[in-house]
Amino acid sequence: MPVGGLAEAERVELTVDAVAPGGHCVARVDGQVVFVRHALPGERVIAEVTEVHRGFVRADAVTVLDPSPDRVEPPCPYAKPGACGGCDLQHVAPAAQLAWKTAVVREQLVRLGGLTDVELDRLGVRVEALPGGLLGWRSRVRYAVDAADRAGLLKHRSHEVVPIDRCRIAHPAIQQLPVLTSTGASWPAAEAVETVASTGGDVTVTAVRDGVPTPVSGPTEVREVAAGRDWTLPASAFWQVHPAAADTLGTAVLELLDPRPGEVAWDLYGGAGLFAAGLAARVGPTGRVTLVEAAAQGVAAARQNLADLPTVEVVSARVETALARRRITGPVDVVVL
């Protein structure tokens, strides 16, 4: 225990201050910074220390003495200290969640981006909700498997598996899969179980054993619908987990960058090519788009899904390697990073 500092498992009464990334709020005890989960700004709580680091500690609010008016009962019984670490803000009212996330984004743009509050106000920086509500939206869920062969979700910043009856934010088709112990399922020799409910209507289950995905049910490739196109990719490949995210992000990128016909664009860390497809449509036949991706699944998916776009080149490399070895070279007009 640091001299004059807090020790792991110690409980302390404190008043919570501003929000921070990762579902934390900031508090201070005798000058020591405490990042507190399961709390809201302004609340007085009893917090239990979970980690001690040089310069700061982490803690969970285990008792709320003076609750915020923005506090609600979490819809999931596992969204609490010592249980599942997957959801950060289920104890926060929906409107306050948006305000919380907006505050985090603004703080990052000030601290890392060097913008002023006046500039952020002029830009209208805000966080808006995607359609579909707070529950039943997540189209990809990776369950961990414990030593008793039970699938569940991990505690916050831990490898400990929490067995659950169902994940409330998972897509309804995923919630109905016979994956969890409550359905009688068991997963010997597996370290994880991956589930997908795609926007194209495919539902898959994949067991991961020794790092190798093994199909259990459903197709090995899934169809996604976004940006006015159909996409086909391996069930275990990266895709946005919210059904509306791909279209929303693609639209935002094009609105912010406003690519013009004939321009040269780079899509770095380009994945299956969602942004590259939108860029190609904007720069037209006289423009050029270069997508750079290191993951083999992403490269293969991009080459397959963008084969009808002759102005798009897919480069299989790490971005820093592609730049250092001049696999991609300027001049360039637009960069998605």
Tab-separated table of C-alpha atoms in Angstrom:
chain	number	residue	atom	x	y	z
A	1	MET	CA	0.000	0.000	0.000
A	2	PRO	CA	1.419	3.434	-0.924
A	3	VAL	CA	2.138	5.651	2.079
A	4	GLY	CA	-0.967	7.734	2.667
A	5	GLY	CA	-2.731	6.107	-0.262
A	6	LEU	CA	-5.606	3.705	-0.794
A	7	ALA	CA	-5.191	-0.077	-0.813
A	8	GLU	CA	-6.915	-2.710	-2.939
A	9	ALA	CA	-10.277	-3.847	-1.481
A	10	GLU	CA	-10.375	-0.786	0.790
A	11	ARG	CA	-13.728	1.003	0.939
A	12	VAL	CA	-13.904	4.776	1.048
A	13	GLU	CA	-16.651	7.396	0.988
A	14	LEU	CA	-16.206	9.971	-1.764
A	15	THR	CA	-18.045	12.466	-3.945
A	16	VAL	CA	-17.883	11.832	-7.673
A	17	ASP	CA	-16.805	14.543	-10.107
A	18	ALA	CA	-16.607	14.688	-13.919
A	19	VAL	CA	-17.047	11.809	-16.366
A	20	ALA	CA	-14.089	10.043	-17.984
A	21	PRO	CA	-13.646	7.429	-20.754
A	22	GLY	CA	-14.467	3.783	-20.119
A	23	GLY	CA	-17.547	4.306	-17.967
A	24	HIS	CA	-15.560	5.979	-15.190
A	25	CYS	CA	-16.070	9.163	-13.249
A	26	VAL	CA	-13.213	11.015	-11.574
A	27	ALA	CA	-12.991	11.511	-7.827
A	28	ARG	CA	-10.200	12.470	-5.445
A	29	VAL	CA	-9.326	11.243	-1.980
A	30	ASP	CA	-6.625	13.255	-0.183
A	31	GLY	CA	-5.355	14.374	-3.574
A	32	GLN	CA	-5.262	10.844	-5.004
A	33	VAL	CA	-7.135	10.382	-8.300
A	34	VAL	CA	-9.804	7.679	-8.207
A	35	PHE	CA	-11.539	6.431	-11.362
A	36	VAL	CA	-14.945	5.169	-10.228
A	37	ARG	CA	-17.292	2.902	-12.198
A	38	HIS	CA	-21.041	2.483	-11.596
A	39	ALA	CA	-21.327	6.098	-10.421
A	40	LEU	CA	-22.593	9.433	-11.784
A	41	PRO	CA	-21.252	12.984	-11.427
A	42	GLY	CA	-22.308	14.609	-8.165
A	43	GLU	CA	-23.107	11.377	-6.353
A	44	ARG	CA	-21.806	10.556	-2.885
A	45	VAL	CA	-20.887	6.867	-2.795
A	46	ILE	CA	-19.016	4.164	-0.956
A	47	ALA	CA	-16.378	2.944	-3.426
A	48	GLU	CA	-14.329	-0.243	-3.213
A	49	VAL	CA	-10.810	-0.044	-4.631
A	50	THR	CA	-10.221	-2.655	-7.354
A	51	GLU	CA	-6.755	-1.652	-8.656
A	52	VAL	CA	-3.878	0.452	-7.339
A	53	HIS	CA	-1.473	2.127	-9.768
A	54	ARG	CA	1.204	4.764	-9.494
A	55	GLY	CA	-0.683	8.050	-9.509
A	56	PHE	CA	-4.251	6.705	-9.525
A	57	VAL	CA	-6.561	3.923	-8.390
A	58	ARG	CA	-9.664	2.288	-9.851
A	59	ALA	CA	-12.791	1.594	-7.817
A	60	ASP	CA	-16.411	0.455	-8.036
A	61	ALA	CA	-19.279	2.330	-6.421
A	62	VAL	CA	-20.783	-0.421	-4.246
A	63	THR	CA	-23.201	1.761	-2.253
A	64	VAL	CA	-24.871	4.967	-3.433
A	65	LEU	CA	-25.483	7.344	-0.523
A	66	ASP	CA	-26.733	10.346	-2.484
A	67	PRO	CA	-27.999	9.303	-5.964
A	68	SER	CA	-28.048	11.504	-9.041
A	69	PRO	CA	-31.443	12.292	-10.611
A	70	ASP	CA	-30.003	10.686	-13.761
A	71	ARG	CA	-29.587	7.292	-12.051
A	72	VAL	CA	-31.876	4.449	-13.199
A	73	GLU	CA	-32.176	0.771	-12.349
A	74	PRO	CA	-29.974	-1.153	-14.844
A	75	PRO	CA	-32.128	-3.306	-17.159
A	76	CYS	CA	-29.557	-6.104	-16.873
A	77	PRO	CA	-29.008	-7.802	-13.492
A	78	TYR	CA	-25.360	-8.435	-14.394
A	79	ALA	CA	-24.540	-4.730	-14.922
A	80	LYS	CA	-23.167	-4.146	-11.436
A	81	PRO	CA	-19.880	-4.253	-9.498
A	82	GLY	CA	-18.227	-7.657	-9.560
A	83	ALA	CA	-20.374	-8.943	-12.417
A	84	CYS	CA	-20.259	-8.475	-16.215
A	85	GLY	CA	-17.950	-5.720	-17.441
A	86	GLY	CA	-19.471	-5.400	-20.906
A	87	CYS	CA	-21.788	-2.417	-20.374
A	88	ASP	CA	-20.567	0.817	-18.809
A	89	LEU	CA	-23.656	3.010	-18.490
A	90	GLN	CA	-26.752	0.905	-17.845
A	91	HIS	CA	-27.260	2.771	-14.550
A	92	VAL	CA	-27.539	6.073	-16.460
A	93	ALA	CA	-30.765	7.484	-17.958
A	94	PRO	CA	-30.731	7.448	-21.800
A	95	ALA	CA	-30.509	11.243	-22.268
A	96	ALA	CA	-27.748	11.450	-19.667
A	97	GLN	CA	-25.826	8.684	-21.471
A	98	LEU	CA	-25.686	10.886	-24.577
A	99	ALA	CA	-24.554	13.872	-22.512
A	100	TRP	CA	-21.922	11.677	-20.823
A	101	LYS	CA	-20.517	10.477	-24.158
A	102	THR	CA	-20.585	13.993	-25.602
A	103	ALA	CA	-18.539	15.230	-22.648
A	104	VAL	CA	-15.962	12.465	-23.191
A	105	VAL	CA	-15.657	13.242	-26.913
A	106	ARG	CA	-15.309	16.990	-26.266
A	107	GLU	CA	-12.627	16.394	-23.623
A	108	GLN	CA	-10.621	14.235	-26.032
A	109	LEU	CA	-10.874	16.835	-28.802
A	110	VAL	CA	-9.654	19.527	-26.407
A	111	ARG	CA	-6.871	17.493	-24.768
A	112	LEU	CA	-5.613	15.583	-27.826
A	113	GLY	CA	-6.927	17.655	-30.719
A	114	GLY	CA	-6.112	21.087	-29.328
A	115	LEU	CA	-9.558	22.507	-30.071
A	116	THR	CA	-11.167	25.107	-27.837
A	117	ASP	CA	-14.615	24.961	-26.278
A	118	VAL	CA	-15.656	27.808	-28.583
A	119	GLU	CA	-14.583	25.797	-31.641
A	120	LEU	CA	-16.425	22.719	-30.381
A	121	ASP	CA	-19.582	24.771	-29.832
A	122	ARG	CA	-19.322	26.152	-33.349
A	123	LEU	CA	-18.849	22.636	-34.755
A	124	GLY	CA	-21.869	21.401	-32.799
A	125	VAL	CA	-20.029	18.353	-31.425
A	126	ARG	CA	-22.619	15.970	-29.984
A	127	VAL	CA	-23.452	12.281	-29.631
A	128	GLU	CA	-26.746	11.035	-31.035
A	129	ALA	CA	-28.455	7.678	-30.526
A	130	LEU	CA	-28.655	5.146	-33.317
A	131	PRO	CA	-32.138	3.742	-34.017
A	132	GLY	CA	-33.376	0.630	-32.266
A	133	GLY	CA	-33.164	1.474	-28.570
A	134	LEU	CA	-30.684	0.542	-25.861
A	135	LEU	CA	-31.320	-3.220	-25.788
A	136	GLY	CA	-31.383	-6.035	-28.341
A	137	TRP	CA	-29.099	-4.386	-30.893
A	138	ARG	CA	-25.650	-6.006	-30.697
A	139	SER	CA	-25.202	-8.183	-33.787
A	140	ARG	CA	-21.915	-9.787	-32.738
A	141	VAL	CA	-21.266	-11.259	-29.302
A	142	ARG	CA	-18.135	-13.144	-28.254
A	143	TYR	CA	-18.698	-15.248	-25.135
A	144	ALA	CA	-15.774	-16.467	-23.048
A	145	VAL	CA	-15.732	-20.035	-21.703
A	146	ASP	CA	-14.738	-20.848	-18.116
A	147	ALA	CA	-13.054	-23.929	-16.631
A	148	ALA	CA	-16.459	-25.584	-16.176
A	149	ASP	CA	-17.094	-25.282	-19.946
A	150	ARG	CA	-19.751	-22.575	-19.428
A	151	ALA	CA	-20.088	-19.656	-21.830
A	152	GLY	CA	-20.427	-16.209	-20.283
A	153	LEU	CA	-19.036	-12.681	-20.292
A	154	LEU	CA	-15.931	-11.265	-18.637
A	155	LYS	CA	-15.720	-9.119	-15.547
A	156	HIS	CA	-14.321	-5.618	-16.088
A	157	ARG	CA	-10.541	-5.723	-16.713
A	158	SER	CA	-10.455	-9.411	-15.817
A	159	HIS	CA	-10.232	-12.879	-17.342
A	160	GLU	CA	-12.861	-14.161	-14.913
A	161	VAL	CA	-15.968	-15.440	-16.714
A	162	VAL	CA	-19.411	-14.472	-15.381
A	163	PRO	CA	-22.029	-17.106	-16.356
A	164	ILE	CA	-25.241	-15.380	-17.498
A	165	ASP	CA	-28.735	-16.425	-18.562
A	166	ARG	CA	-28.746	-14.024	-21.537
A	167	CYS	CA	-27.158	-10.793	-22.739
A	168	ARG	CA	-29.802	-8.058	-22.837
A	169	ILE	CA	-28.023	-5.958	-25.459
A	170	ALA	CA	-27.553	-8.903	-27.842
A	171	HIS	CA	-29.682	-9.137	-30.980
A	172	PRO	CA	-32.852	-11.189	-30.298
A	173	ALA	CA	-31.645	-13.911	-32.685
A	174	ILE	CA	-28.446	-14.243	-30.641
A	175	GLN	CA	-30.356	-14.335	-27.357
A	176	GLN	CA	-32.316	-17.320	-28.695
A	177	LEU	CA	-29.229	-19.378	-29.603
A	178	PRO	CA	-28.455	-22.484	-27.513
A	179	VAL	CA	-25.103	-21.147	-26.343
A	180	LEU	CA	-25.382	-20.354	-22.629
A	181	THR	CA	-25.586	-22.744	-19.682
A	182	SER	CA	-29.234	-21.776	-19.144
A	183	THR	CA	-29.972	-23.603	-22.429
A	184	GLY	CA	-28.000	-26.696	-21.382
A	185	ALA	CA	-25.018	-25.873	-23.595
A	186	SER	CA	-21.471	-26.912	-22.699
A	187	TRP	CA	-18.246	-25.998	-24.511
A	188	PRO	CA	-15.428	-28.434	-23.671
A	189	ALA	CA	-11.982	-27.429	-24.977
A	190	ALA	CA	-13.264	-24.061	-26.261
A	191	GLU	CA	-11.919	-20.748	-25.040
A	192	ALA	CA	-14.675	-18.688	-26.674
A	193	VAL	CA	-17.922	-18.877	-28.607
A	194	GLU	CA	-18.596	-16.266	-31.301
A	195	THR	CA	-22.146	-15.458	-32.437
A	196	VAL	CA	-23.374	-13.320	-35.325
A	197	ALA	CA	-26.800	-12.085	-36.438
A	198	SER	CA	-26.099	-10.212	-39.670
A	199	THR	CA	-28.143	-7.467	-41.313
A	200	GLY	CA	-28.606	-9.891	-44.208
A	201	GLY	CA	-30.431	-12.371	-41.959
A	202	ASP	CA	-27.657	-14.898	-41.311
A	203	VAL	CA	-27.188	-16.318	-37.800
A	204	THR	CA	-24.010	-18.212	-36.931
A	205	VAL	CA	-22.254	-19.848	-33.990
A	206	THR	CA	-18.495	-20.489	-34.021
A	207	ALA	CA	-16.434	-22.185	-31.314
A	208	VAL	CA	-12.851	-21.012	-30.900
A	209	ARG	CA	-10.429	-23.743	-29.835
A	210	ASP	CA	-6.690	-23.041	-29.551
A	211	GLY	CA	-7.332	-19.815	-31.434
A	212	VAL	CA	-8.898	-21.606	-34.398
A	213	PRO	CA	-12.553	-20.825	-35.290
A	214	THR	CA	-14.660	-23.974	-35.806
A	215	PRO	CA	-18.147	-23.515	-37.336
A	216	VAL	CA	-20.951	-24.919	-35.167
A	217	SER	CA	-24.113	-23.709	-36.892
A	218	GLY	CA	-25.077	-21.320	-39.664
A	219	PRO	CA	-23.068	-20.325	-42.749
A	220	THR	CA	-19.324	-19.752	-42.577
A	221	GLU	CA	-19.820	-16.486	-44.505
A	222	VAL	CA	-22.483	-13.927	-43.659
A	223	ARG	CA	-24.227	-11.248	-45.705
A	224	GLU	CA	-24.287	-7.646	-44.526
A	225	VAL	CA	-26.229	-4.819	-46.157
A	226	ALA	CA	-24.741	-1.315	-45.992
A	227	ALA	CA	-23.902	1.692	-48.146
A	228	GLY	CA	-26.323	0.498	-50.824
A	229	ARG	CA	-24.358	-2.714	-51.330
A	230	ASP	CA	-24.380	-6.352	-50.248
A	231	TRP	CA	-21.240	-7.502	-48.437
A	232	THR	CA	-20.080	-11.083	-47.954
A	233	LEU	CA	-17.462	-11.825	-45.306
A	234	PRO	CA	-16.381	-14.604	-42.940
A	235	ALA	CA	-18.521	-14.856	-39.825
A	236	SER	CA	-15.454	-14.164	-37.678
A	237	ALA	CA	-14.295	-11.126	-39.703
A	238	PHE	CA	-14.662	-7.586	-38.359
A	239	TRP	CA	-17.886	-5.696	-39.013
A	240	GLN	CA	-19.667	-2.988	-37.058
A	241	VAL	CA	-21.664	-4.538	-34.200
A	242	HIS	CA	-24.677	-2.202	-34.399
A	243	PRO	CA	-26.937	-2.854	-37.424
A	244	ALA	CA	-27.167	0.881	-38.166
A	245	ALA	CA	-23.501	1.720	-37.515
A	246	ALA	CA	-22.054	0.897	-40.942
A	247	ASP	CA	-24.463	3.163	-42.817
A	248	THR	CA	-24.214	5.894	-40.179
A	249	LEU	CA	-20.416	5.953	-40.145
A	250	GLY	CA	-20.145	5.720	-43.919
A	251	THR	CA	-22.496	8.677	-44.339
A	252	ALA	CA	-20.626	10.699	-41.714
A	253	VAL	CA	-17.251	10.108	-43.405
A	254	LEU	CA	-18.546	11.258	-46.788
A	255	GLU	CA	-20.304	14.298	-45.321
A	256	LEU	CA	-17.217	15.400	-43.390
A	257	LEU	CA	-14.673	14.817	-46.181
A	258	ASP	CA	-16.839	15.708	-49.192
A	259	PRO	CA	-14.685	13.796	-51.744
A	260	ARG	CA	-14.775	15.242	-55.275
A	261	PRO	CA	-14.574	13.595	-58.707
A	262	GLY	CA	-11.001	12.874	-59.768
A	263	GLU	CA	-9.519	13.003	-56.269
A	264	VAL	CA	-7.125	10.464	-54.762
A	265	ALA	CA	-8.232	8.893	-51.466
A	266	TRP	CA	-6.637	6.579	-48.928
A	267	ASP	CA	-8.687	4.311	-46.651
A	268	LEU	CA	-6.224	3.273	-43.943
A	269	TYR	CA	-7.110	0.319	-41.689
A	270	GLY	CA	-9.823	-0.203	-44.268
A	271	GLY	CA	-11.225	-3.606	-43.229
A	272	ALA	CA	-13.696	-5.066	-45.696
A	273	GLY	CA	-13.878	-1.772	-47.592
A	274	LEU	CA	-16.985	0.000	-46.274
A	275	PHE	CA	-15.479	3.491	-46.529
A	276	ALA	CA	-13.510	2.701	-49.697
A	277	ALA	CA	-16.745	1.849	-51.524
A	278	GLY	CA	-18.262	5.194	-50.593
A	279	LEU	CA	-15.098	7.055	-51.556
A	280	ALA	CA	-14.945	5.276	-54.925
A	281	ALA	CA	-18.489	6.347	-55.749
A	282	ARG	CA	-17.613	9.976	-55.001
A	283	VAL	CA	-14.220	10.224	-56.752
A	284	GLY	CA	-15.629	8.460	-59.808
A	285	PRO	CA	-13.836	6.788	-62.716
A	286	THR	CA	-11.158	9.496	-62.877
A	287	GLY	CA	-10.279	9.192	-59.199
A	288	ARG	CA	-8.401	6.540	-57.243
A	289	VAL	CA	-8.867	4.861	-53.873
A	290	THR	CA	-6.202	2.865	-52.019
A	291	LEU	CA	-7.290	0.671	-49.122
A	292	VAL	CA	-4.657	-0.557	-46.659
A	293	GLU	CA	-5.439	-3.446	-44.306
A	294	ALA	CA	-3.233	-5.902	-42.403
A	295	ALA	CA	-5.756	-8.567	-41.326
A	296	ALA	CA	-5.901	-11.372	-43.883
A	297	GLN	CA	-9.668	-11.789	-43.512
A	298	GLY	CA	-10.210	-8.077	-44.094
A	299	VAL	CA	-7.978	-8.043	-47.168
A	300	ALA	CA	-9.749	-11.044	-48.680
A	301	ALA	CA	-13.179	-9.556	-47.938
A	302	ALA	CA	-12.212	-6.189	-49.425
A	303	ARG	CA	-10.882	-7.757	-52.623
A	304	GLN	CA	-14.003	-9.879	-52.974
A	305	ASN	CA	-16.534	-7.160	-52.198
A	306	LEU	CA	-14.868	-4.346	-54.134
A	307	ALA	CA	-13.998	-6.389	-57.233
A	308	ASP	CA	-16.526	-4.402	-59.259
A	309	LEU	CA	-14.738	-1.104	-58.477
A	310	PRO	CA	-11.685	-0.875	-60.768
A	311	THR	CA	-10.505	2.408	-59.194
A	312	VAL	CA	-9.944	0.719	-55.804
A	313	GLU	CA	-6.601	-0.911	-54.993
A	314	VAL	CA	-6.348	-3.133	-51.904
A	315	VAL	CA	-2.905	-3.218	-50.268
A	316	SER	CA	-2.190	-6.047	-47.805
A	317	ALA	CA	0.146	-4.483	-45.238
A	318	ARG	CA	0.347	-2.675	-41.945
A	319	VAL	CA	-0.235	1.020	-42.518
A	320	GLU	CA	3.162	2.087	-41.162
A	321	THR	CA	4.869	-0.528	-43.343
A	322	ALA	CA	2.971	0.568	-46.445
A	323	LEU	CA	4.025	4.164	-45.842
A	324	ALA	CA	7.653	3.399	-44.946
A	325	ARG	CA	8.187	1.110	-47.914
A	326	ARG	CA	6.273	3.379	-50.278
A	327	ARG	CA	3.601	0.797	-51.040
A	328	ILE	CA	1.364	3.843	-51.070
A	329	THR	CA	2.590	7.237	-52.210
A	330	GLY	CA	1.167	10.722	-52.527
A	331	PRO	CA	-0.017	13.174	-53.504
A	332	VAL	CA	-3.332	12.371	-51.839
A	333	ASP	CA	-6.450	14.514	-51.432
A	334	VAL	CA	-8.500	12.638	-48.835
A	335	VAL	CA	-7.465	10.272	-46.031
A	336	VAL	CA	-9.761	8.162	-43.864
A	337	LEU	CA	-7.820	7.094	-40.798
